[in-house]
Amino acid sequence: MIVTQVGIAICGVTAIYLSQDLRFERRKWASVFGLAGQPFWIAETVSAERYGILALCALYTFSWAKGFHSHWIAGVAHAGD
């Protein structure tokens, strides 16, 4: 349980911090850390039997995956950097 909470904290705070960076080269890493945190969220919500939050995890995973696809796979151009 403590491992999942530490994983959530490290990945979550890092993802949020990076998502606000003005430099694209750092900002694009937000989705990587966001996705890395999702297994911790899923494990924690399943063990606590919080299935409503599990549904939110699915939406967050989809959103982080969209960012990952845009920045790493499709190579979306960034304006202003």
N, CA, C and O atoms as a Tinker XYZ file with bonds, in Angstrom:
   324  protein
     1  N      0.814000   -1.189000    0.000000    73     2
     2  CA     0.000000    0.000000    0.000000    64     1     3
     3  C      0.863000    1.261000    0.000000    63     2     4     5
     4  O      0.572000    2.209000   -0.730000    81     3
     5  N      1.906000    1.280000    0.800000    73     3     6
     6  CA     2.769000    2.466000    0.841000    64     5     7
     7  C      3.489000    2.658000   -0.485000    63     6     8     9
     8  O      3.731000    3.792000   -0.898000    81     7
     9  N      3.836000    1.560000   -1.161000    73     7    10
    10  CA     4.516000    1.655000   -2.454000    64     9    11
    11  C      3.603000    2.315000   -3.478000    63    10    12    13
    12  O      4.045000    3.167000   -4.249000    81    11
    13  N      2.334000    1.926000   -3.487000    73    11    14
    14  CA     1.409000    2.530000   -4.447000    64    13    15
    15  C      1.203000    4.010000   -4.151000    63    14    16    17
    16  O      1.113000    4.820000   -5.074000    81    15
    17  N      1.128000    4.364000   -2.891000    73    15    18
    18  CA     0.932000    5.773000   -2.542000    64    17    19
    19  C      2.151000    6.621000   -2.898000    63    18    20    21
    20  O      2.009000    7.760000   -3.343000    81    19
    21  N      3.333000    6.074000   -2.705000    73    19    22
    22  CA     4.551000    6.788000   -3.098000    64    21    23
    23  C      4.599000    6.913000   -4.622000    63    22    24    25
    24  O      4.954000    7.967000   -5.148000    81    23
    25  N      4.244000    5.846000   -5.325000    73    23    26
    26  CA     4.210000    5.890000   -6.790000    64    25    27
    27  C      3.227000    6.928000   -7.304000    63    26    28    29
    28  O      3.528000    7.663000   -8.245000    81    27
    29  N      2.057000    6.990000   -6.691000    73    27    30
    30  CA     1.057000    7.993000   -7.062000    64    29    31
    31  C      1.615000    9.394000   -6.834000    63    30    32    33
    32  O      1.497000   10.265000   -7.695000    81    31
    33  N      2.216000    9.601000   -5.681000    73    31    34
    34  CA     2.739000   10.930000   -5.345000    64    33    35
    35  C      3.851000   11.364000   -6.299000    63    34    36    37
    36  O      3.819000   12.471000   -6.837000    81    35
    37  N      4.821000   10.495000   -6.503000    73    35    38
    38  CA     5.965000   10.864000   -7.351000    64    37    39
    39  C      5.533000   11.087000   -8.798000    63    38    40    41
    40  O      5.852000   12.113000   -9.399000    81    39
    41  N      4.810000   10.124000   -9.347000    73    39    42
    42  CA     4.394000   10.249000  -10.751000    64    41    43
    43  C      3.393000   11.384000  -10.943000    63    42    44    45
    44  O      3.481000   12.139000  -11.911000    81    43
    45  N      2.452000   11.499000  -10.028000    73    43    46
    46  CA     1.418000   12.516000  -10.168000    64    45    47
    47  C      1.954000   13.931000  -10.071000    63    46    48    49
    48  O      1.655000   14.773000  -10.917000    81    47
    49  N      2.743000   14.194000   -9.046000    73    47    50
    50  CA     3.301000   15.540000   -8.875000    64    49    51
    51  C      4.239000   15.880000  -10.033000    63    50    52    53
    52  O      4.224000   17.004000  -10.536000    81    51
    53  N      5.045000   14.926000  -10.450000    73    51    54
    54  CA     5.959000   15.162000  -11.565000    64    53    55
    55  C      5.188000   15.466000  -12.844000    63    54    56    57
    56  O      5.547000   16.387000  -13.577000    81    55
    57  N      4.141000   14.708000  -13.116000    73    55    58
    58  CA     3.335000   14.936000  -14.318000    64    57    59
    59  C      2.691000   16.320000  -14.307000    63    58    60    61
    60  O      2.716000   17.033000  -15.310000    81    59
    61  N      2.123000   16.688000  -13.182000    73    59    62
    62  CA     1.481000   18.002000  -13.088000    64    61    63
    63  C      2.517000   19.114000  -13.232000    63    62    64    65
    64  O      2.292000   20.085000  -13.955000    81    63
    65  N      3.637000   18.976000  -12.553000    73    63    66
    66  CA     4.697000   19.980000  -12.633000    64    65    67
    67  C      5.167000   20.149000  -14.083000    63    66    68    69
    68  O      5.268000   21.269000  -14.584000    81    67
    69  N      5.450000   19.036000  -14.741000    73    67    70
    70  CA     5.949000   19.105000  -16.118000    64    69    71
    71  C      4.903000   19.651000  -17.079000    63    70    72    73
    72  O      5.250000   20.311000  -18.058000    81    71
    73  N      3.643000   19.389000  -16.819000    73    71    74
    74  CA     2.597000   19.877000  -17.728000    64    73    75
    75  C      2.522000   21.400000  -17.750000    63    74    76    77
    76  O      1.957000   21.983000  -18.675000    81    75
    77  N      3.094000   22.046000  -16.729000    73    75    78
    78  CA     3.059000   23.504000  -16.644000    64    77    79
    79  C      4.374000   24.161000  -17.078000    63    78    80    81
    80  O      4.503000   25.385000  -17.029000    81    79
    81  N      5.334000   23.360000  -17.497000    73    79    82
    82  CA     6.621000   23.911000  -17.910000    64    81    83
    83  C      6.472000   24.649000  -19.232000    63    82    84    85
    84  O      5.733000   24.210000  -20.113000    81    83
    85  N      7.162000   25.757000  -19.369000    73    83    86
    86  CA     7.085000   26.543000  -20.599000    64    85    87
    87  C      7.849000   25.910000  -21.758000    63    86    88    89
    88  O      7.589000   26.221000  -22.920000    81    87
    89  N      8.784000   25.027000  -21.443000    73    87    90
    90  CA     9.588000   24.387000  -22.494000    64    89    91
    91  C      8.926000   23.090000  -22.960000    63    90    92    93
    92  O      8.644000   22.197000  -22.161000    81    91
    93  N      8.687000   23.008000  -24.260000    73    91    94
    94  CA     8.023000   21.837000  -24.827000    64    93    95
    95  C      8.792000   20.557000  -24.533000    63    94    96    97
    96  O      8.188000   19.525000  -24.239000    81    95
    97  N     10.098000   20.611000  -24.609000    73    95    98
    98  CA    10.912000   19.402000  -24.396000    64    97    99
    99  C     10.714000   18.823000  -23.006000    63    98   100   101
   100  O     10.895000   17.620000  -22.813000    81    99
   101  N     10.355000   19.629000  -22.054000    73    99   102
   102  CA    10.042000   19.119000  -20.710000    64   101   103
   103  C      8.553000   18.816000  -20.585000    63   102   104   105
   104  O      8.166000   17.818000  -19.978000    81   103
   105  N      7.727000   19.673000  -21.156000    73   103   106
   106  CA     6.282000   19.523000  -21.041000    64   105   107
   107  C      5.785000   18.208000  -21.641000    63   106   108   109
   108  O      4.833000   17.616000  -21.133000    81   107
   109  N      6.414000   17.758000  -22.701000    73   107   110
   110  CA     5.948000   16.518000  -23.336000    64   109   111
   111  C      6.163000   15.290000  -22.448000    63   110   112   113
   112  O      5.547000   14.249000  -22.680000    81   111
   113  N      7.030000   15.398000  -21.431000    73   111   114
   114  CA     7.259000   14.290000  -20.509000    64   113   115
   115  C      6.128000   14.120000  -19.510000    63   114   116   117
   116  O      6.059000   13.095000  -18.832000    81   115
   117  N      5.245000   15.098000  -19.404000    73   115   118
   118  CA     4.124000   15.004000  -18.464000    64   117   119
   119  C      3.284000   13.761000  -18.735000    63   118   120   121
   120  O      2.880000   13.067000  -17.803000    81   119
   121  N      3.022000   13.483000  -19.999000    73   119   122
   122  CA     2.196000   12.316000  -20.323000    64   121   123
   123  C      2.889000   11.007000  -19.960000    63   122   124   125
   124  O      2.224000   10.036000  -19.598000    81   123
   125  N      4.198000   10.969000  -20.050000    73   123   126
   126  CA     4.946000    9.761000  -19.693000    64   125   127
   127  C      4.792000    9.479000  -18.197000    63   126   128   129
   128  O      4.500000    8.352000  -17.798000    81   127
   129  N      4.990000   10.509000  -17.377000    73   127   130
   130  CA     4.842000   10.330000  -15.937000    64   129   131
   131  C      3.383000   10.108000  -15.543000    63   130   132   133
   132  O      3.091000    9.360000  -14.610000    81   131
   133  N      2.466000   10.768000  -16.266000    73   131   134
   134  CA     1.046000   10.538000  -16.008000    64   133   135
   135  C      0.655000    9.093000  -16.253000    63   134   136   137
   136  O     -0.053000    8.487000  -15.449000    81   135
   137  N      1.117000    8.545000  -17.365000    73   135   138
   138  CA     0.834000    7.131000  -17.669000    64   137   139
   139  C      1.531000    6.200000  -16.687000    63   138   140   141
   140  O      0.968000    5.178000  -16.295000    81   139
   141  N      2.742000    6.543000  -16.291000    73   139   142
   142  CA     3.483000    5.699000  -15.347000    64   141   143
   143  C      2.774000    5.613000  -13.999000    63   142   144   145
   144  O      2.909000    4.613000  -13.293000    81   143
   145  N      2.031000    6.633000  -13.641000    73   143   146
   146  CA     1.316000    6.632000  -12.375000    64   145   147
   147  C      0.009000    5.856000  -12.390000    63   146   148   149
   148  O     -0.509000    5.504000  -11.330000    81   147
   149  N     -0.523000    5.589000  -13.550000    73   147   150
   150  CA    -1.828000    4.938000  -13.628000    64   149   151
   151  C     -1.871000    3.535000  -13.025000    63   150   152   153
   152  O     -2.863000    3.211000  -12.371000    81   151
   153  N     -0.864000    2.685000  -13.200000    73   151   154
   154  CA    -0.918000    1.374000  -12.529000    64   153   155
   155  C     -1.002000    1.494000  -11.008000    63   154   156   157
   156  O     -1.660000    0.683000  -10.356000    81   155
   157  N     -0.342000    2.497000  -10.445000    73   155   158
   158  CA    -0.426000    2.720000   -8.996000    64   157   159
   159  C     -1.840000    3.122000   -8.587000    63   158   160   161
   160  O     -2.378000    2.631000   -7.595000    81   159
   161  N     -2.436000    4.032000   -9.376000    73   159   162
   162  CA    -3.815000    4.440000   -9.094000    64   161   163
   163  C     -4.763000    3.251000   -9.187000    63   162   164   165
   164  O     -5.620000    3.066000   -8.323000    81   163
   165  N     -4.610000    2.454000  -10.228000    73   163   166
   166  CA    -5.506000    1.310000  -10.428000    64   165   167
   167  C     -5.353000    0.313000   -9.291000    63   166   168   169
   168  O     -6.350000   -0.169000   -8.752000    81   167
   169  N     -4.123000    0.001000   -8.922000    73   167   170
   170  CA    -3.893000   -0.938000   -7.815000    64   169   171
   171  C     -4.503000   -0.422000   -6.521000    63   170   172   173
   172  O     -5.128000   -1.179000   -5.777000    81   171
   173  N     -4.325000    0.845000   -6.260000    73   171   174
   174  CA    -4.842000    1.431000   -5.015000    64   173   175
   175  C     -6.373000    1.429000   -4.991000    63   174   176   177
   176  O     -6.977000    1.109000   -3.967000    81   175
   177  N     -6.994000    1.784000   -6.109000    73   175   178
   178  CA    -8.459000    1.842000   -6.126000    64   177   179
   179  C     -9.089000    0.459000   -6.090000    63   178   180   181
   180  O    -10.138000    0.279000   -5.472000    81   179
   181  N     -8.476000   -0.513000   -6.733000    73   179   182
   182  CA    -9.003000   -1.880000   -6.688000    64   181   183
   183  C     -8.875000   -2.441000   -5.273000    63   182   184   185
   184  O     -9.809000   -3.061000   -4.764000    81   183
   185  N     -7.722000   -2.225000   -4.635000    73   183   186
   186  CA    -7.542000   -2.761000   -3.285000    64   185   187
   187  C     -8.488000   -2.098000   -2.280000    63   186   188   189
   188  O     -8.867000   -2.711000   -1.282000    81   187
   189  N     -8.864000   -0.853000   -2.545000    73   187   190
   190  CA    -9.790000   -0.150000   -1.658000    64   189   191
   191  C    -11.250000   -0.326000   -2.098000    63   190   192   193
   192  O    -12.168000    0.197000   -1.466000    81   191
   193  N    -11.443000   -1.065000   -3.186000    73   191   194
   194  CA   -12.779000   -1.306000   -3.746000    64   193   195
   195  C    -13.524000    0.001000   -4.020000    63   194   196   197
   196  O    -14.705000    0.137000   -3.701000    81   195
   197  N    -12.819000    0.951000   -4.612000    73   195   198
   198  CA   -13.389000    2.243000   -4.985000    64   197   199
   199  C    -13.589000    2.259000   -6.501000    63   198   200   201
   200  O    -12.772000    2.801000   -7.246000    81   199
   201  N    -14.678000    1.663000   -6.933000    73   199   202
   202  CA   -14.868000    1.444000   -8.364000    64   201   203
   203  C    -15.278000    2.701000   -9.121000    63   202   204   205
   204  O    -15.090000    2.772000  -10.336000    81   203
   205  N    -15.824000    3.676000   -8.442000    73   203   206
   206  CA   -16.084000    4.962000   -9.084000    64   205   207
   207  C    -14.789000    5.658000   -9.450000    63   206   208   209
   208  O    -14.663000    6.232000  -10.531000    81   207
   209  N    -13.825000    5.602000   -8.539000    73   207   210
   210  CA   -12.513000    6.182000   -8.816000    64   209   211
   211  C    -11.810000    5.380000   -9.900000    63   210   212   213
   212  O    -11.045000    5.938000  -10.687000    81   211
   213  N    -12.059000    4.083000   -9.948000    73   211   214
   214  CA   -11.478000    3.255000  -11.011000    64   213   215
   215  C    -11.967000    3.718000  -12.382000    63   214   216   217
   216  O    -11.205000    3.720000  -13.349000    81   215
   217  N    -13.236000    4.110000  -12.464000    73   215   218
   218  CA   -13.760000    4.654000  -13.724000    64   217   219
   219  C    -13.030000    5.948000  -14.084000    63   218   220   221
   220  O    -12.721000    6.185000  -15.252000    81   219
   221  N    -12.756000    6.780000  -13.082000    73   219   222
   222  CA   -11.985000    7.998000  -13.332000    64   221   223
   223  C    -10.567000    7.671000  -13.787000    63   222   224   225
   224  O    -10.009000    8.365000  -14.637000    81   223
   225  N     -9.984000    6.617000  -13.223000    73   223   226
   226  CA    -8.649000    6.182000  -13.650000    64   225   227
   227  C     -8.636000    5.862000  -15.139000    63   226   228   229
   228  O     -7.679000    6.182000  -15.844000    81   227
   229  N     -9.693000    5.237000  -15.605000    73   227   230
   230  CA    -9.781000    4.911000  -17.030000    64   229   231
   231  C     -9.793000    6.190000  -17.866000    63   230   232   233
   232  O     -9.150000    6.252000  -18.914000    81   231
   233  N    -10.516000    7.203000  -17.412000    73   231   234
   234  CA   -10.567000    8.467000  -18.139000    64   233   235
   235  C     -9.217000    9.192000  -18.092000    63   234   236   237
   236  O     -8.774000    9.755000  -19.093000    81   235
   237  N     -8.576000    9.175000  -16.935000    73   235   238
   238  CA    -7.250000    9.779000  -16.831000    64   237   239
   239  C     -6.240000    9.042000  -17.721000    63   238   240   241
   240  O     -5.419000    9.672000  -18.387000    81   239
   241  N     -6.307000    7.725000  -17.727000    73   239   242
   242  CA    -5.404000    6.944000  -18.570000    64   241   243
   243  C     -5.611000    7.298000  -20.033000    63   242   244   245
   244  O     -4.644000    7.480000  -20.772000    81   243
   245  N     -6.867000    7.398000  -20.456000    73   243   246
   246  CA    -7.173000    7.790000  -21.839000    64   245   247
   247  C     -6.588000    9.164000  -22.143000    63   246   248   249
   248  O     -5.994000    9.371000  -23.201000    81   247
   249  N     -6.757000   10.098000  -21.219000    73   247   250
   250  CA    -6.263000   11.461000  -21.434000    64   249   251
   251  C     -4.745000   11.517000  -21.511000    63   250   252   253
   252  O     -4.194000   12.175000  -22.394000    81   251
   253  N     -4.061000   10.832000  -20.594000    73   251   254
   254  CA    -2.598000   10.805000  -20.645000    64   253   255
   255  C     -2.119000   10.095000  -21.916000    63   254   256   257
   256  O     -1.125000   10.500000  -22.520000    81   255
   257  N     -2.827000    9.035000  -22.317000    73   255   258
   258  CA    -2.455000    8.318000  -23.542000    64   257   259
   259  C     -2.617000    9.203000  -24.773000    63   258   260   261
   260  O     -1.826000    9.122000  -25.712000    81   259
   261  N     -3.644000   10.044000  -24.763000    73   259   262
   262  CA    -3.839000   10.984000  -25.875000    64   261   263
   263  C     -2.650000   11.945000  -25.956000    63   262   264   265
   264  O     -2.136000   12.207000  -27.043000    81   263
   265  N     -2.218000   12.466000  -24.811000    73   263   266
   266  CA    -1.049000   13.343000  -24.792000    64   265   267
   267  C      0.214000   12.623000  -25.239000    63   266   268   269
   268  O      1.024000   13.174000  -25.985000    81   267
   269  N      0.376000   11.386000  -24.778000    73   267   270
   270  CA     1.538000   10.598000  -25.186000    64   269   271
   271  C      1.530000   10.393000  -26.701000    63   270   272   273
   272  O      2.559000   10.556000  -27.357000    81   271
   273  N      0.388000   10.041000  -27.246000    73   271   274
   274  CA     0.290000    9.833000  -28.693000    64   273   275
   275  C      0.607000   11.121000  -29.443000    63   274   276   277
   276  O      1.347000   11.107000  -30.426000    81   275
   277  N      0.049000   12.227000  -28.979000    73   275   278
   278  CA     0.274000   13.507000  -29.658000    64   277   279
   279  C      1.740000   13.911000  -29.649000    63   278   280   281
   280  O      2.271000   14.331000  -30.677000    81   279
   281  N      2.397000   13.792000  -28.510000    73   279   282
   282  CA     3.758000   14.302000  -28.370000    64   281   283
   283  C      4.841000   13.322000  -28.774000    63   282   284   285
   284  O      5.915000   13.741000  -29.205000    81   283
   285  N      4.589000   12.027000  -28.647000    73   283   286
   286  CA     5.643000   11.052000  -28.882000    64   285   287
   287  C      5.441000   10.218000  -30.136000    63   286   288   289
   288  O      6.420000    9.846000  -30.783000    81   287
   289  N      4.212000    9.918000  -30.494000    73   287   290
   290  CA     3.973000    9.051000  -31.652000    64   289   291
   291  C      3.661000    9.883000  -32.900000    63   290   292   293
   292  O      4.304000    9.716000  -33.936000    81   291
   293  N      2.674000   10.777000  -32.797000    73   291   294
   294  CA     2.293000   11.593000  -33.944000    64   293   295
   295  C      3.250000   12.760000  -34.154000    63   294   296   297
   296  O      3.320000   13.317000  -35.250000    81   295
   297  N      3.983000   13.132000  -33.114000    73   295   298
   298  CA     4.962000   14.221000  -33.238000    64   297   299
   299  C      4.317000   15.562000  -33.534000    63   298   300   301
   300  O      4.756000   16.286000  -34.428000    81   299
   301  N      3.279000   15.890000  -32.786000    73   299   302
   302  CA     2.578000   17.151000  -32.993000    64   301   303
   303  C      3.555000   18.309000  -32.844000    63   302   304   305
   304  O      4.342000   18.367000  -31.899000    81   303
   305  N      3.483000   19.227000  -33.799000    73   303   306
   306  CA     4.342000   20.403000  -33.744000    64   305   307
   307  C      3.915000   21.300000  -32.604000    63   306   308   309
   308  O      2.736000   21.356000  -32.256000    81   307
   309  N      4.852000   21.986000  -32.036000    73   307   310
   310  CA     4.567000   22.886000  -30.921000    64   309   311
   311  C      4.864000   24.316000  -31.352000    63   310   312   313
   312  O      5.892000   24.602000  -31.967000    81   311
   313  N      3.951000   25.189000  -31.018000    73   311   314
   314  CA     4.106000   26.591000  -31.394000    64   313   315
   315  C      4.776000   27.363000  -30.265000    63   314   316   317
   316  O      4.512000   27.109000  -29.090000    81   315
   317  N      5.606000   28.267000  -30.608000    73   315   318
   318  CA     6.189000   29.171000  -29.637000    64   317   319
   319  C      7.414000   28.663000  -28.908000    63   318   320   321
   320  O      7.927000   29.370000  -28.040000    81   319
   321  N      7.905000   27.484000  -29.210000    73   319   322
   322  CA     9.098000   26.970000  -28.515000    64   321   323
   323  C     10.297000   27.010000  -29.435000    63   322   324
   324  O     11.394000   26.619000  -29.037000    81   323
